[in-house]
């Protein structure tokens, strides 16, 4: 066993229960023995708000409010931490709350291709902290579980304000958020920037940002005859909320591009946040805007389109390769309330077949 696990202060949990920090925990695959230790000591009710163990994949997807598969990696741990934080904030608004996510793949009877490992993350109002713990495969499941537990308790104590020594075995990455990012996550603002000079805004996840995006932005700026920017909503309809580290990673991709983060997952909300702006979209995104499954009913969809129109927003539509065929605005059937807001870019003027999804799969 790593010596650092033996050096943790035996009264650490008692100290933790004496802080003002309140915690929501989400653990899967390992680290669950930390729950017993936290509740075995008097004072747990002053520290723990809720504990979730979404062990089955479908349970984890439900917890994260997504249909996408989640692997044992730091992205999943951070998503779990953010969801835990948001739930804690909802339970105790105005208090010092934290969310912790832990996903682990510890020693098992089954043959595993990758390393035995544990990823931890803590989300607070001011920062995201991520920890990687890689295990020696020669160690037992019990030993690895102990290290998971100790790492959880160490991280909770440190983020709660208890002075802790740095531990080399815990590979730690932290992002201290500026006030604009904090306001966005806490729901105090809708965007990190409210520009009046923009003519076009290109929404997306940009995971990753690639040359096709750059080409589209240049063409859009030419067509619209004005400045354009990228926009990433930290909250999405079918994806986990972004943490500060992920926001930092996305921002670094476009050092030479203007990037705005928002709290506006739908185009109705984007229109209210960015009135008068033309949204730069692919034909696949445009078609989804009219799909009833994203609304309570058809009337709600039509009302959303009216709001977009009343906010003086439009859509500049680029073609995309879909199911092997390149499609443009002229190739799809749209409801009148959406079609009247669109201007298409012809394939002869512009075509780029690069996809972020394909790049991730490579």
Coordinates of C-alpha atoms in Angstrom, one line a residue:
X1 CA 0.0 0.0 0.0
X2 CA 1.2 3.5 -0.7
X3 CA 2.7 5.1 2.4
X4 CA 0.6 8.3 2.0
X5 CA -2.5 6.4 3.0
X6 CA -0.9 5.6 6.4
X7 CA 0.1 9.2 7.0
X8 CA -3.4 10.7 6.9
X9 CA -4.4 12.3 10.2
X10 CA -6.6 9.7 12.1
X11 CA -8.9 12.6 13.3
X12 CA -9.4 13.8 9.7
X13 CA -13.1 12.9 9.5
X14 CA -13.8 14.6 12.8
X15 CA -12.1 17.7 11.5
X16 CA -14.1 17.4 8.3
X17 CA -17.4 17.3 10.2
X18 CA -16.4 20.5 12.0
X19 CA -16.1 22.6 8.8
X20 CA -18.9 24.5 7.2
X21 CA -18.6 22.6 3.9
X22 CA -21.6 20.5 2.8
X23 CA -21.1 17.6 0.4
X24 CA -23.1 15.7 -2.2
X25 CA -21.2 12.5 -3.3
X26 CA -21.5 10.3 -6.3
X27 CA -19.4 7.2 -6.4
X28 CA -19.2 4.3 -8.9
X29 CA -16.9 1.4 -9.3
X30 CA -14.9 2.0 -6.1
X31 CA -14.5 4.3 -3.1
X32 CA -17.8 3.4 -1.6
X33 CA -16.1 2.4 1.7
X34 CA -15.6 6.1 2.3
X35 CA -19.4 6.4 2.9
X36 CA -19.2 4.0 5.9
X37 CA -16.2 5.9 7.4
X38 CA -18.0 9.3 7.0
X39 CA -21.1 8.1 8.7
X40 CA -19.4 6.1 11.4
X41 CA -18.0 9.3 13.0
X42 CA -20.4 11.6 14.8
X43 CA -21.4 14.7 12.9
X44 CA -22.0 13.3 9.5
X45 CA -25.3 15.2 9.2
X46 CA -23.4 18.5 9.3
X47 CA -21.3 17.4 6.3
X48 CA -23.2 15.0 4.0
X49 CA -26.2 16.2 2.1
X50 CA -26.7 13.2 -0.1
X51 CA -24.8 10.1 -1.5
X52 CA -25.5 8.4 -4.8
X53 CA -24.0 5.2 -6.0
X54 CA -25.0 4.9 -9.7
X55 CA -23.3 1.6 -10.2
X56 CA -25.0 0.2 -13.3
X57 CA -24.3 2.1 -16.6
X58 CA -28.0 3.0 -17.0
X59 CA -28.1 4.4 -13.5
X60 CA -25.0 6.5 -14.2
X61 CA -26.6 7.8 -17.4
X62 CA -29.8 8.7 -15.5
X63 CA -27.8 10.5 -12.8
X64 CA -25.9 12.5 -15.4
X65 CA -29.1 13.2 -17.4
X66 CA -27.6 11.8 -20.6
X67 CA -28.1 8.8 -22.9
X68 CA -24.4 8.7 -23.8
X69 CA -22.2 5.9 -22.4
X70 CA -19.8 6.9 -19.7
X71 CA -16.4 5.3 -19.3
X72 CA -14.1 5.2 -16.3
X73 CA -12.2 8.4 -17.0
X74 CA -11.6 11.9 -15.7
X75 CA -14.4 13.4 -17.9
X76 CA -16.9 11.2 -16.2
X77 CA -15.6 12.0 -12.7
X78 CA -15.9 15.7 -13.5
X79 CA -19.4 15.4 -14.9
X80 CA -20.4 13.5 -11.7
X81 CA -18.9 16.2 -9.6
X82 CA -20.7 19.0 -11.4
X83 CA -24.1 17.2 -11.2
X84 CA -23.4 16.5 -7.5
X85 CA -22.6 20.2 -7.0
X86 CA -25.7 21.4 -8.8
X87 CA -27.9 19.1 -6.6
X88 CA -26.1 20.3 -3.5
X89 CA -26.7 23.9 -4.5
X90 CA -30.4 23.1 -5.0
X91 CA -30.7 21.5 -1.6
X92 CA -28.8 24.2 0.3
X93 CA -28.8 27.5 -1.7
X94 CA -26.5 30.1 -0.3
X95 CA -24.3 27.6 1.7
X96 CA -20.8 26.4 1.0
X97 CA -21.5 23.3 -1.0
X98 CA -19.3 20.9 -3.0
X99 CA -19.9 18.0 -5.3
X100 CA -17.6 15.0 -5.5
X101 CA -17.5 12.5 -8.3
X102 CA -15.6 9.2 -8.2
X103 CA -15.4 6.6 -11.0
X104 CA -13.0 3.7 -10.4
X105 CA -12.0 0.4 -12.2
X106 CA -10.3 -1.5 -9.4
X107 CA -8.9 -5.1 -9.4
X108 CA -11.5 -7.7 -10.7
X109 CA -11.7 -11.3 -11.6
X110 CA -12.4 -10.3 -15.2
X111 CA -9.5 -9.6 -17.6
X112 CA -9.1 -5.8 -18.0
X113 CA -7.2 -4.3 -21.0
X114 CA -6.5 -1.0 -19.3
X115 CA -5.0 0.0 -16.0
X116 CA -6.6 -0.3 -12.6
X117 CA -7.5 3.3 -11.8
X118 CA -9.6 5.8 -10.0
X119 CA -10.6 9.2 -11.1
X120 CA -11.9 11.8 -8.6
X121 CA -13.2 15.3 -9.1
X122 CA -14.6 18.0 -6.8
X123 CA -16.7 20.9 -8.1
X124 CA -17.2 24.0 -6.0
X125 CA -18.4 27.5 -6.8
X126 CA -14.9 28.8 -7.4
X127 CA -12.9 25.9 -8.9
X128 CA -12.8 22.4 -10.3
X129 CA -10.3 19.9 -9.0
X130 CA -9.5 16.6 -10.7
X131 CA -7.3 13.8 -9.4
X132 CA -6.0 10.7 -11.1
X133 CA -5.0 7.7 -9.1
X134 CA -3.3 4.8 -11.1
X135 CA -2.9 1.5 -9.3
X136 CA -0.2 -1.1 -9.5
X137 CA -2.0 -4.2 -11.0
X138 CA -0.1 -6.4 -8.5
X139 CA -2.1 -4.9 -5.6
X140 CA -5.3 -6.4 -4.3
X141 CA -8.8 -5.1 -4.7
X142 CA -8.9 -4.4 -1.0
X143 CA -5.8 -2.3 -1.2
X144 CA -7.0 -0.4 -4.2
X145 CA -10.4 0.3 -2.5
X146 CA -8.5 1.6 0.6
X147 CA -6.5 4.0 -1.6
X148 CA -9.8 5.2 -3.3
X149 CA -11.3 5.8 0.1
X150 CA -8.3 7.7 1.5
X151 CA -8.1 9.8 -1.7
X152 CA -11.8 10.8 -1.3
X153 CA -11.4 11.7 2.3
X154 CA -8.1 13.6 1.6
X155 CA -9.8 15.6 -1.3
X156 CA -12.9 16.4 0.8
X157 CA -10.8 17.7 3.6
X158 CA -8.5 19.8 1.4
X159 CA -11.4 21.4 -0.5
X160 CA -13.2 22.0 2.8
X161 CA -10.4 24.2 3.9
X162 CA -8.3 21.9 6.0
X163 CA -4.6 22.4 5.5
X164 CA -3.2 19.2 3.9
X165 CA 0.2 18.2 2.6
X166 CA 0.6 17.7 -1.1
X167 CA 0.6 14.0 -2.1
X168 CA 2.7 13.1 -5.1
X169 CA 0.8 9.9 -5.8
X170 CA -2.4 11.9 -6.5
X171 CA -2.0 13.5 -9.9
X172 CA -4.0 16.7 -9.4
X173 CA -5.2 19.3 -11.9
X174 CA -7.1 22.4 -10.9
X175 CA -8.9 25.3 -12.6
X176 CA -9.6 28.4 -10.6
X177 CA -12.6 30.1 -12.4
X178 CA -12.9 33.8 -13.0
X179 CA -16.0 35.6 -11.8
X180 CA -17.7 35.4 -15.1
X181 CA -17.5 31.6 -15.2
X182 CA -18.6 31.4 -11.6
X183 CA -21.7 33.6 -12.2
X184 CA -22.6 31.4 -15.2
X185 CA -22.4 28.1 -13.3
X186 CA -24.2 29.6 -10.3
X187 CA -27.0 30.8 -12.5
X188 CA -26.4 34.5 -11.8
X189 CA -25.8 35.3 -15.5
X190 CA -26.8 34.0 -18.9
X191 CA -23.5 34.6 -20.8
X192 CA -19.9 35.5 -20.1
X193 CA -20.2 38.3 -22.6
X194 CA -23.1 40.4 -24.0
X195 CA -21.5 41.7 -27.2
X196 CA -23.4 44.3 -29.3
X197 CA -21.0 44.2 -32.2
X198 CA -21.5 40.6 -33.3
X199 CA -23.3 39.8 -36.5
X200 CA -23.0 36.0 -36.2
X201 CA -22.7 33.4 -33.5
X202 CA -21.7 29.7 -34.0
X203 CA -23.1 27.5 -31.3
X204 CA -21.6 24.1 -30.6
X205 CA -19.6 21.8 -28.2
X206 CA -16.4 22.1 -30.2
X207 CA -15.1 18.9 -28.8
X208 CA -12.7 19.3 -30.5
X209 CA -12.5 22.5 -32.4
X210 CA -11.2 21.7 -35.8
X211 CA -10.2 23.5 -39.1
X212 CA -13.7 23.0 -40.5
X213 CA -15.0 25.2 -37.8
X214 CA -12.4 27.9 -38.6
X215 CA -13.3 27.7 -42.3
X216 CA -17.1 28.0 -41.5
X217 CA -16.4 31.1 -39.3
X218 CA -14.3 32.8 -42.0
X219 CA -17.0 32.1 -44.6
X220 CA -19.8 33.3 -42.2
X221 CA -18.0 36.5 -41.5
X222 CA -17.6 37.1 -45.2
X223 CA -21.3 36.4 -45.9
X224 CA -22.6 38.4 -42.9
X225 CA -20.1 41.2 -43.4
X226 CA -19.2 41.5 -39.7
X227 CA -17.6 39.9 -36.7
X228 CA -18.5 36.4 -35.6
X229 CA -17.8 34.2 -32.5
X230 CA -18.1 30.7 -31.1
X231 CA -20.7 30.0 -28.4
X232 CA -20.7 27.0 -26.0
X233 CA -23.6 26.5 -23.6
X234 CA -22.3 24.9 -20.4
X235 CA -25.7 23.3 -20.0
X236 CA -27.2 21.1 -22.7
X237 CA -30.4 19.2 -23.3
X238 CA -28.8 15.7 -23.5
X239 CA -25.2 16.2 -22.1
X240 CA -23.8 16.8 -18.6
X241 CA -23.1 20.4 -17.5
X242 CA -19.5 21.5 -18.2
X243 CA -17.0 22.0 -15.4
X244 CA -14.4 24.7 -15.2
X245 CA -11.5 22.4 -16.4
X246 CA -13.5 21.4 -19.5
X247 CA -14.4 25.1 -20.1
X248 CA -10.7 25.9 -19.9
X249 CA -9.7 23.1 -22.3
X250 CA -12.3 24.3 -24.8
X251 CA -11.2 27.9 -24.5
X252 CA -7.6 27.1 -25.1
X253 CA -8.4 25.5 -28.4
X254 CA -9.5 28.8 -29.9
X255 CA -6.9 31.2 -28.6
X256 CA -7.2 33.3 -31.8
X257 CA -11.0 33.0 -31.9
X258 CA -13.7 34.8 -29.9
X259 CA -15.5 32.4 -27.6
X260 CA -18.5 33.1 -25.5
X261 CA -19.9 30.7 -22.8
X262 CA -23.6 30.8 -22.1
X263 CA -26.3 29.2 -20.0
X264 CA -28.6 28.9 -23.1
X265 CA -29.0 25.3 -24.3
X266 CA -31.9 25.9 -26.6
X267 CA -32.1 28.3 -29.5
X268 CA -35.1 30.0 -27.9
X269 CA -32.8 30.8 -24.9
X270 CA -30.0 31.8 -27.2
X271 CA -32.2 34.2 -29.0
X272 CA -33.2 35.9 -25.7
X273 CA -29.5 36.1 -24.7
X274 CA -28.2 37.3 -28.1
X275 CA -31.0 39.3 -29.8
X276 CA -30.4 40.3 -33.5
X277 CA -27.6 37.8 -34.0
X278 CA -27.5 35.3 -36.9
X279 CA -26.9 31.8 -35.7
X280 CA -24.3 29.9 -37.8
X281 CA -25.5 26.3 -38.0
X282 CA -25.1 23.0 -39.9
X283 CA -28.1 21.6 -41.7
X284 CA -28.3 18.7 -39.2
X285 CA -28.6 21.2 -36.3
X286 CA -31.2 23.2 -38.1
X287 CA -33.4 20.1 -38.7
X288 CA -33.2 19.2 -35.0
X289 CA -34.6 22.6 -34.1
X290 CA -38.0 21.7 -35.6
X291 CA -38.2 18.2 -34.1
X292 CA -41.1 17.9 -31.7
X293 CA -39.2 15.6 -29.3
X294 CA -37.2 18.6 -28.1
X295 CA -40.5 20.4 -27.0
X296 CA -43.5 19.6 -24.8
X297 CA -45.7 19.8 -27.9
X298 CA -46.0 21.3 -31.4
X299 CA -47.4 24.5 -30.0
X300 CA -44.3 24.9 -27.8
X301 CA -42.1 24.5 -30.8
X302 CA -44.0 27.1 -32.8
X303 CA -43.9 29.5 -29.9
X304 CA -40.1 29.0 -29.7
X305 CA -39.8 29.9 -33.4
X306 CA -41.9 33.0 -32.9
X307 CA -39.6 34.1 -30.1
X308 CA -36.6 33.6 -32.3
X309 CA -38.2 35.7 -35.0
X310 CA -39.3 38.4 -32.6
X311 CA -35.8 38.7 -31.3
X312 CA -34.7 39.4 -34.9
X313 CA -32.5 36.3 -35.0
X314 CA -31.8 34.4 -38.2
X315 CA -29.9 31.2 -39.3
X316 CA -27.0 31.0 -41.7
X317 CA -27.1 27.4 -42.8
X318 CA -24.1 25.3 -44.0
X319 CA -24.4 22.0 -45.7
X320 CA -23.3 18.7 -44.0
X321 CA -22.6 15.2 -45.1
X322 CA -25.5 13.1 -43.7
X323 CA -25.7 9.3 -44.2
X324 CA -23.2 9.6 -47.0
X325 CA -24.9 12.4 -48.9
X326 CA -24.1 16.1 -48.7
X327 CA -27.3 18.0 -47.9
X328 CA -28.0 21.8 -47.9
X329 CA -30.9 24.0 -47.0
X330 CA -32.6 23.2 -50.4
X331 CA -32.5 19.4 -49.6
X332 CA -34.6 19.4 -46.4
X333 CA -38.2 20.0 -45.6
X334 CA -38.8 22.7 -42.9
X335 CA -41.8 24.1 -41.2
X336 CA -42.6 27.6 -42.6
X337 CA -41.9 29.3 -39.3
X338 CA -38.3 28.0 -39.4
X339 CA -37.7 28.2 -43.2
X340 CA -38.4 32.0 -43.3
X341 CA -35.6 32.6 -40.9
X342 CA -32.9 30.8 -42.9
X343 CA -30.3 31.7 -45.5
X344 CA -28.4 28.9 -47.0
X345 CA -24.7 28.7 -48.1
X346 CA -24.5 26.8 -51.4
X347 CA -22.3 23.8 -51.8
X348 CA -20.4 25.5 -54.6
X349 CA -19.6 28.3 -52.2
X350 CA -18.4 26.2 -49.3
X351 CA -18.1 22.6 -48.3
X352 CA -16.1 21.0 -45.4
X353 CA -16.7 17.4 -44.3
X354 CA -14.7 17.4 -41.0
X355 CA -16.6 16.1 -38.0
X356 CA -15.8 16.5 -34.3
X357 CA -17.5 13.2 -33.6
X358 CA -15.3 11.4 -36.2
X359 CA -12.2 13.1 -34.9
X360 CA -13.0 11.9 -31.3
X361 CA -13.5 8.3 -32.6
X362 CA -10.2 8.4 -34.3

